């Protein structure tokens, strides 16, 4: 292999240590039992009537025990005489095809066989209302008004269901800050809006989302089809910390509270400075931007507002997750990638997602380095202003979603011992 940088072939990776990161991890032991209890709440029971048909909206973000949650929801609805089916609520994900979105659900263990309800997947959507910009906000308007922004709803949810029930993980978004970010409201208008609705709302830009998402979700709620949402919050160990059936009338006020709680439970990198961050895998199943800017400090619009994580010099991505199926959205936030990572990119799936979101920086493909993973890591360490490659402080993580255990170069061990919440678990030889 060519020595792309003088001296690169003479470098060797330092030894690494496994480091445990401790975070608060409240955990629900029996998610199915909690779903059943939530469906028994009077304000929820009041919206369920025998003979109704319910579209359960399931998205493309990984949620712990997702199939168990959906199966429990299906059983609970049937106990009230409501007949459910599943609709993918993931905007343009899955390559913006019905088959692709069905495959995403299957990858999460959600199928008719596992949850006991059929899946009706379509990319068709119906216009249910329109918004128009009103200063810093948005207000409803006639669909034919100049500048009107249509809001869409999945065709099956609109025509074939009396009720629409989103199953949504509430968490900080990767691209904007607002009273609601990723969660119920976003699923109602972007996830259920399918490709056409997702693309139209993203044309307004992330800078408008803090006002746009609540306004668009309000139009979906105004249809009267949403009796409640099943909100889920995960802890830093990727397990369920909270499950709550939020009645439609309470979504606008309760979701901001759930978001605030989710933010306190997020994992993070506890080290203050990292010269090279090595990420084994990125993917849409792990973060909307492949690697979470709330962890790395890198988003398409720059550092997220309020970011308190480490200063990171270079980011190296080694590969794509299996579940992302080649969708490399967010790859542009890395500095270097391996050649095997570059070869795994599905250009069509990535282009569809990037263009739909309007986040073009996330689709730029960084320099790819041939050879093994070590070469890419050492190349990044060799490109740190003012830092010699052999002195680079290197941290390796599985993904930005998996942070309970990380690996650090030996020169970071003195820092590790000085930080509460970090513990040396011994030599690192791989995950």
XYZ file of C-alpha atoms in Angstrom:
431
model
C 0.000 0.000 0.000
C 1.210 3.485 -0.786
C 2.446 5.571 2.141
C 0.043 8.471 1.619
C 1.710 10.458 4.386
C 5.459 10.313 5.101
C 6.054 8.126 8.142
C 2.481 6.797 8.306
C 3.534 3.189 7.720
C 6.000 3.413 10.622
C 3.311 4.304 13.168
C 1.583 1.774 15.400
C -1.573 2.062 17.435
C -1.082 2.531 21.186
C -2.443 0.049 23.690
C -6.075 0.627 24.709
C -8.049 0.099 27.904
C -11.726 -0.656 28.368
C -13.397 2.111 30.320
C -16.784 1.889 31.988
C -18.982 4.995 31.976
C -21.663 5.096 34.679
C -24.951 6.947 34.183
C -28.332 6.912 35.933
C -30.261 3.965 34.470
C -33.835 3.723 35.764
C -35.266 0.644 34.078
C -38.705 -0.894 33.527
C -38.506 -4.601 34.245
C -41.730 -5.638 32.486
C -42.540 -3.289 29.574
C -45.591 -5.302 28.464
C -47.155 -5.020 31.920
C -46.632 -1.255 31.912
C -48.278 -0.946 28.485
C -51.298 -2.849 29.796
C -51.500 -0.589 32.853
C -51.217 2.545 30.730
C -54.067 1.401 28.489
C -56.230 1.002 31.588
C -56.038 4.706 32.466
C -59.531 6.281 32.363
C -58.581 9.000 29.877
C -57.281 6.331 27.505
C -60.167 3.890 27.917
C -62.587 6.738 27.199
C -61.279 6.991 23.614
C -61.509 3.275 22.788
C -64.730 1.718 21.493
C -65.474 -1.783 20.180
C -65.385 -1.991 16.411
C -62.820 0.759 15.896
C -59.807 0.192 13.654
C -56.468 1.517 14.870
C -53.322 2.270 12.870
C -50.329 1.790 15.165
C -47.531 4.005 13.851
C -44.068 2.481 14.271
C -40.934 4.341 13.251
C -37.417 3.598 12.091
C -35.546 4.369 15.294
C -34.431 1.440 17.357
C -36.368 1.167 20.623
C -35.525 -1.431 23.240
C -38.092 -4.264 23.337
C -39.943 -2.660 20.423
C -41.671 -5.848 19.297
C -42.757 -6.533 22.885
C -44.195 -3.022 23.192
C -46.108 -3.256 19.930
C -47.370 -6.748 20.720
C -48.617 -5.577 24.128
C -50.310 -2.578 22.522
C -51.988 -4.819 19.941
C -53.251 -7.134 22.692
C -54.421 -4.238 24.833
C -56.373 -2.646 22.001
C -58.030 -5.952 21.139
C -59.049 -6.322 24.773
C -61.083 -3.141 24.254
C -62.595 -4.429 21.014
C -60.347 -2.322 18.792
C -58.779 -4.032 15.759
C -55.221 -2.794 15.089
C -52.832 -2.839 12.166
C -49.310 -1.440 11.808
C -48.188 1.400 9.545
C -44.541 2.417 9.075
C -44.131 6.014 10.280
C -40.654 6.885 9.098
C -40.866 9.562 6.414
C -38.418 8.647 3.649
C -36.463 5.966 5.487
C -36.222 2.482 4.053
C -35.229 3.929 0.692
C -38.597 5.718 0.468
C -40.340 2.533 -0.664
C -43.119 0.537 0.963
C -41.051 -2.638 0.735
C -38.055 -0.895 2.268
C -40.087 0.433 5.181
C -41.627 -2.965 5.795
C -38.093 -4.377 5.822
C -37.002 -1.792 8.404
C -39.798 -2.961 10.712
C -38.902 -6.593 10.115
C -35.324 -5.763 11.068
C -36.616 -4.566 14.431
C -38.602 -7.754 14.915
C -41.931 -6.139 14.052
C -43.923 -8.380 11.711
C -47.423 -9.799 11.636
C -46.070 -13.038 13.071
C -44.310 -11.360 16.009
C -46.829 -8.692 17.027
C -50.102 -10.289 15.917
C -51.285 -7.534 13.591
C -50.866 -6.970 9.834
C -48.538 -4.349 8.420
C -49.955 -1.994 5.804
C -47.067 -0.237 4.131
C -47.556 2.452 1.510
C -45.762 5.614 0.490
C -49.036 7.296 -0.421
C -50.263 10.108 1.795
C -53.257 12.412 1.958
C -53.247 16.152 2.602
C -55.012 16.841 5.907
C -54.378 20.575 6.212
C -51.958 23.378 5.528
C -49.826 25.916 7.363
C -48.412 29.281 6.459
C -45.493 31.115 8.013
C -46.617 33.767 10.466
C -43.609 35.720 11.674
C -41.511 33.315 13.731
C -44.328 30.771 13.825
C -46.935 29.053 11.676
C -50.707 29.173 11.544
C -53.306 27.032 9.752
C -54.440 28.269 6.366
C -56.411 27.187 3.312
C -54.614 24.656 1.177
C -54.705 26.924 -1.883
C -53.355 30.003 -0.064
C -50.146 31.443 -1.544
C -47.188 29.984 0.339
C -49.279 27.236 1.948
C -47.341 24.272 3.346
C -49.371 21.057 3.084
C -49.365 18.592 5.972
C -49.793 14.927 5.060
C -50.917 11.686 6.700
C -50.248 8.089 5.661
C -53.034 6.890 3.339
C -53.828 3.781 5.365
C -53.951 5.798 8.580
C -56.321 8.297 6.955
C -58.671 6.004 5.050
C -58.524 2.651 6.840
C -58.313 3.638 10.498
C -60.584 5.304 13.010
C -57.633 5.817 15.352
C -53.940 6.563 14.836
C -51.638 5.669 17.717
C -47.945 6.572 17.443
C -45.341 4.552 19.328
C -42.583 7.126 19.698
C -39.287 7.340 21.500
C -38.920 10.852 22.928
C -35.376 12.193 22.798
C -33.281 15.206 21.781
C -33.088 15.745 18.033
C -29.828 15.694 16.135
C -30.400 18.884 14.149
C -32.460 21.439 16.080
C -33.522 22.585 19.543
C -37.102 23.309 20.548
C -39.833 22.527 23.082
C -40.363 19.228 21.247
C -37.734 17.506 19.157
C -37.701 13.787 18.269
C -40.809 12.056 19.503
C -44.565 12.201 19.299
C -45.102 15.473 17.432
C -42.396 14.733 14.880
C -43.798 11.271 14.175
C -47.296 12.700 13.713
C -46.295 15.092 10.951
C -42.990 13.828 9.487
C -43.001 10.095 10.144
C -46.654 9.694 9.167
C -46.267 12.296 6.409
C -44.295 9.725 4.410
C -41.758 10.833 1.815
C -43.811 13.700 0.415
C -44.702 15.212 3.783
C -41.255 14.673 5.258
C -39.606 16.343 2.273
C -41.951 19.344 2.303
C -41.508 20.120 5.980
C -37.744 19.718 5.760
C -37.688 22.357 3.017
C -38.437 24.897 5.747
C -35.060 24.079 7.342
C -34.067 22.984 10.811
C -33.959 26.601 11.922
C -37.777 26.674 11.681
C -38.499 23.258 13.179
C -38.987 24.476 16.762
C -42.135 26.259 15.615
C -43.026 24.116 12.594
C -43.183 20.682 14.216
C -45.687 21.597 16.969
C -47.844 23.499 14.464
C -47.891 20.640 11.947
C -48.547 18.050 14.655
C -51.459 20.167 15.891
C -53.102 19.757 12.472
C -52.781 15.972 12.728
C -54.217 16.043 16.232
C -57.063 18.259 15.006
C -58.308 15.420 12.800
C -59.502 13.712 15.980
C -57.930 10.449 14.894
C -55.207 10.372 17.571
C -56.595 9.147 20.916
C -53.186 8.928 22.580
C -49.522 8.280 21.904
C -47.386 5.626 23.527
C -44.274 7.549 24.554
C -41.035 5.761 25.392
C -37.888 7.128 27.039
C -34.687 5.119 27.121
C -31.852 5.272 29.630
C -28.138 5.489 28.879
C -27.895 1.692 28.752
C -30.376 1.548 25.831
C -33.119 0.088 27.982
C -36.574 1.467 28.680
C -36.795 3.989 31.493
C -40.387 5.150 30.974
C -43.512 4.142 29.062
C -46.482 6.470 29.110
C -49.758 6.623 27.239
C -50.215 10.355 26.679
C -53.770 11.403 25.876
C -54.098 13.540 22.748
C -55.208 16.600 24.709
C -52.051 16.418 26.848
C -49.446 15.799 24.123
C -48.599 19.470 23.560
C -47.835 20.057 27.247
C -46.525 16.646 28.282
C -44.044 16.012 25.478
C -41.754 18.933 26.437
C -41.617 17.497 29.965
C -40.746 14.059 28.614
C -38.040 15.587 26.416
C -36.474 17.297 29.429
C -36.409 13.961 31.275
C -34.943 12.159 28.263
C -32.154 14.719 28.063
C -31.081 13.975 31.642
C -30.875 10.242 30.895
C -28.809 10.474 27.716
C -25.361 8.903 27.668
C -22.380 11.083 26.828
C -18.627 11.014 26.619
C -17.331 12.055 30.032
C -13.789 12.891 28.916
C -13.218 16.634 28.356
C -10.870 16.405 25.351
C -10.396 13.789 22.636
C -7.905 14.107 19.795
C -9.300 11.251 17.691
C -12.752 9.749 18.169
C -13.094 6.384 16.442
C -16.676 5.258 15.798
C -17.022 1.617 14.817
C -20.476 2.021 13.253
C -22.885 4.730 12.231
C -26.381 4.203 10.861
C -29.973 5.414 10.699
C -30.945 2.824 13.302
C -28.489 4.466 15.702
C -29.181 8.151 15.062
C -31.038 10.313 12.592
C -27.649 11.586 11.459
C -25.895 8.252 11.719
C -23.815 9.532 14.621
C -25.544 11.701 17.186
C -24.393 15.359 17.277
C -25.531 15.444 20.902
C -22.585 13.102 21.555
C -20.002 14.318 19.023
C -20.806 18.028 19.025
C -20.983 17.954 15.223
C -24.201 18.674 13.394
C -24.957 20.022 9.966
C -25.553 23.455 11.488
C -22.450 23.221 13.660
C -22.247 22.453 17.349
C -25.693 21.893 18.888
C -26.882 24.636 21.193
C -26.075 23.803 24.809
C -23.544 21.096 23.928
C -21.373 20.267 26.960
C -19.466 17.272 25.621
C -15.768 16.953 24.829
C -13.712 18.905 22.353
C -12.955 16.456 19.548
C -10.167 16.967 17.025
C -10.858 14.305 14.387
C -13.576 11.723 13.853
C -12.940 8.420 12.076
C -15.809 6.119 11.065
C -14.878 2.490 10.518
C -18.158 1.112 9.122
C -21.920 1.173 8.716
C -24.377 -0.758 10.861
C -26.087 -3.726 9.279
C -29.550 -2.316 9.983
C -28.891 0.947 8.126
C -28.744 -1.077 4.875
C -26.204 1.207 3.253
C -27.876 4.483 4.236
C -24.851 6.556 5.244
C -26.632 9.791 6.122
C -24.354 11.736 8.451
C -21.135 10.314 7.015
C -20.162 13.836 6.019
C -19.698 14.762 9.666
C -16.656 12.469 9.850
C -13.122 13.511 8.862
C -11.959 10.127 7.596
C -13.589 6.787 6.852
C -12.232 3.368 5.956
C -12.431 2.121 2.397
C -14.682 -0.739 3.545
C -17.064 1.855 4.979
C -17.077 3.723 1.678
C -17.745 0.510 -0.204
C -20.742 -0.268 2.016
C -22.561 2.962 1.160
C -25.784 2.599 -0.811
C -25.612 5.800 -2.825
C -29.298 5.735 -3.795
C -30.625 5.197 -0.249
C -28.262 7.839 1.091
C -29.187 10.365 -1.601
C -32.901 9.818 -0.981
C -32.548 10.432 2.737
C -30.138 13.368 2.430
C -32.157 15.183 -0.221
C -35.398 14.625 1.670
C -33.938 16.074 4.853
C -32.209 18.919 3.026
C -29.124 18.290 5.198
C -26.647 18.139 2.356
C -23.535 18.244 4.528
C -24.500 14.880 5.982
C -24.208 13.251 2.569
C -20.709 14.390 1.689
C -18.338 11.439 1.584
C -15.051 12.014 3.455
C -11.659 10.798 2.365
C -11.627 6.990 2.540
C -8.446 5.241 3.624
C -7.549 1.822 2.206
C -6.013 -0.837 4.407
C -7.103 -1.974 7.835
C -8.825 0.093 10.505
C -5.532 0.986 12.163
C -4.338 2.843 9.072
C -7.387 5.125 9.078
C -7.032 5.809 12.799
C -3.330 6.587 12.486
C -3.972 8.799 9.468
C -6.369 10.878 11.573
C -3.844 11.005 14.427
C -1.269 12.299 11.934
C -3.503 15.230 10.968
C -3.904 16.963 14.317
C -2.567 20.527 14.348
C 0.099 20.855 17.010
C -0.198 17.231 18.218
C 2.278 14.497 17.341
C 0.606 11.311 16.131
C 2.166 9.216 18.920
C 0.780 11.638 21.532
C -2.800 11.612 20.233
C -5.502 10.898 22.812
C -7.701 8.345 21.089
C -11.152 7.141 22.137
C -13.004 4.309 20.426
C -16.751 3.662 20.715
C -19.098 1.124 19.168
C -21.566 3.866 18.191
C -22.912 7.091 19.631
C -25.786 5.033 21.055
C -23.565 2.601 22.968
C -21.489 4.460 25.520
C -21.611 2.423 28.727
C -18.237 1.004 27.729
C -15.616 2.780 25.630
C -11.937 2.207 24.861
C -9.201 4.788 25.397
C -5.533 5.001 24.547
C -3.208 4.405 27.498
C -2.203 8.069 27.681
C -5.753 8.927 28.779
C -5.694 6.693 31.866
C -4.528 9.486 34.239
C -7.500 11.570 33.084
C -9.861 8.616 33.525
C -8.866 8.152 37.178
C -9.662 11.790 37.910
C -13.229 11.759 36.546
C -16.190 10.506 38.548
C -18.237 7.977 36.632
C -15.275 6.468 34.754
C -13.567 3.203 35.700
C -10.712 1.214 34.162
C -11.957 -2.272 33.231
C -8.641 -3.587 31.938
C -6.928 -4.013 28.559
C -9.032 -3.675 25.414
C -8.774 -6.289 22.696
C -12.031 -5.667 20.858
C -15.720 -5.528 21.551
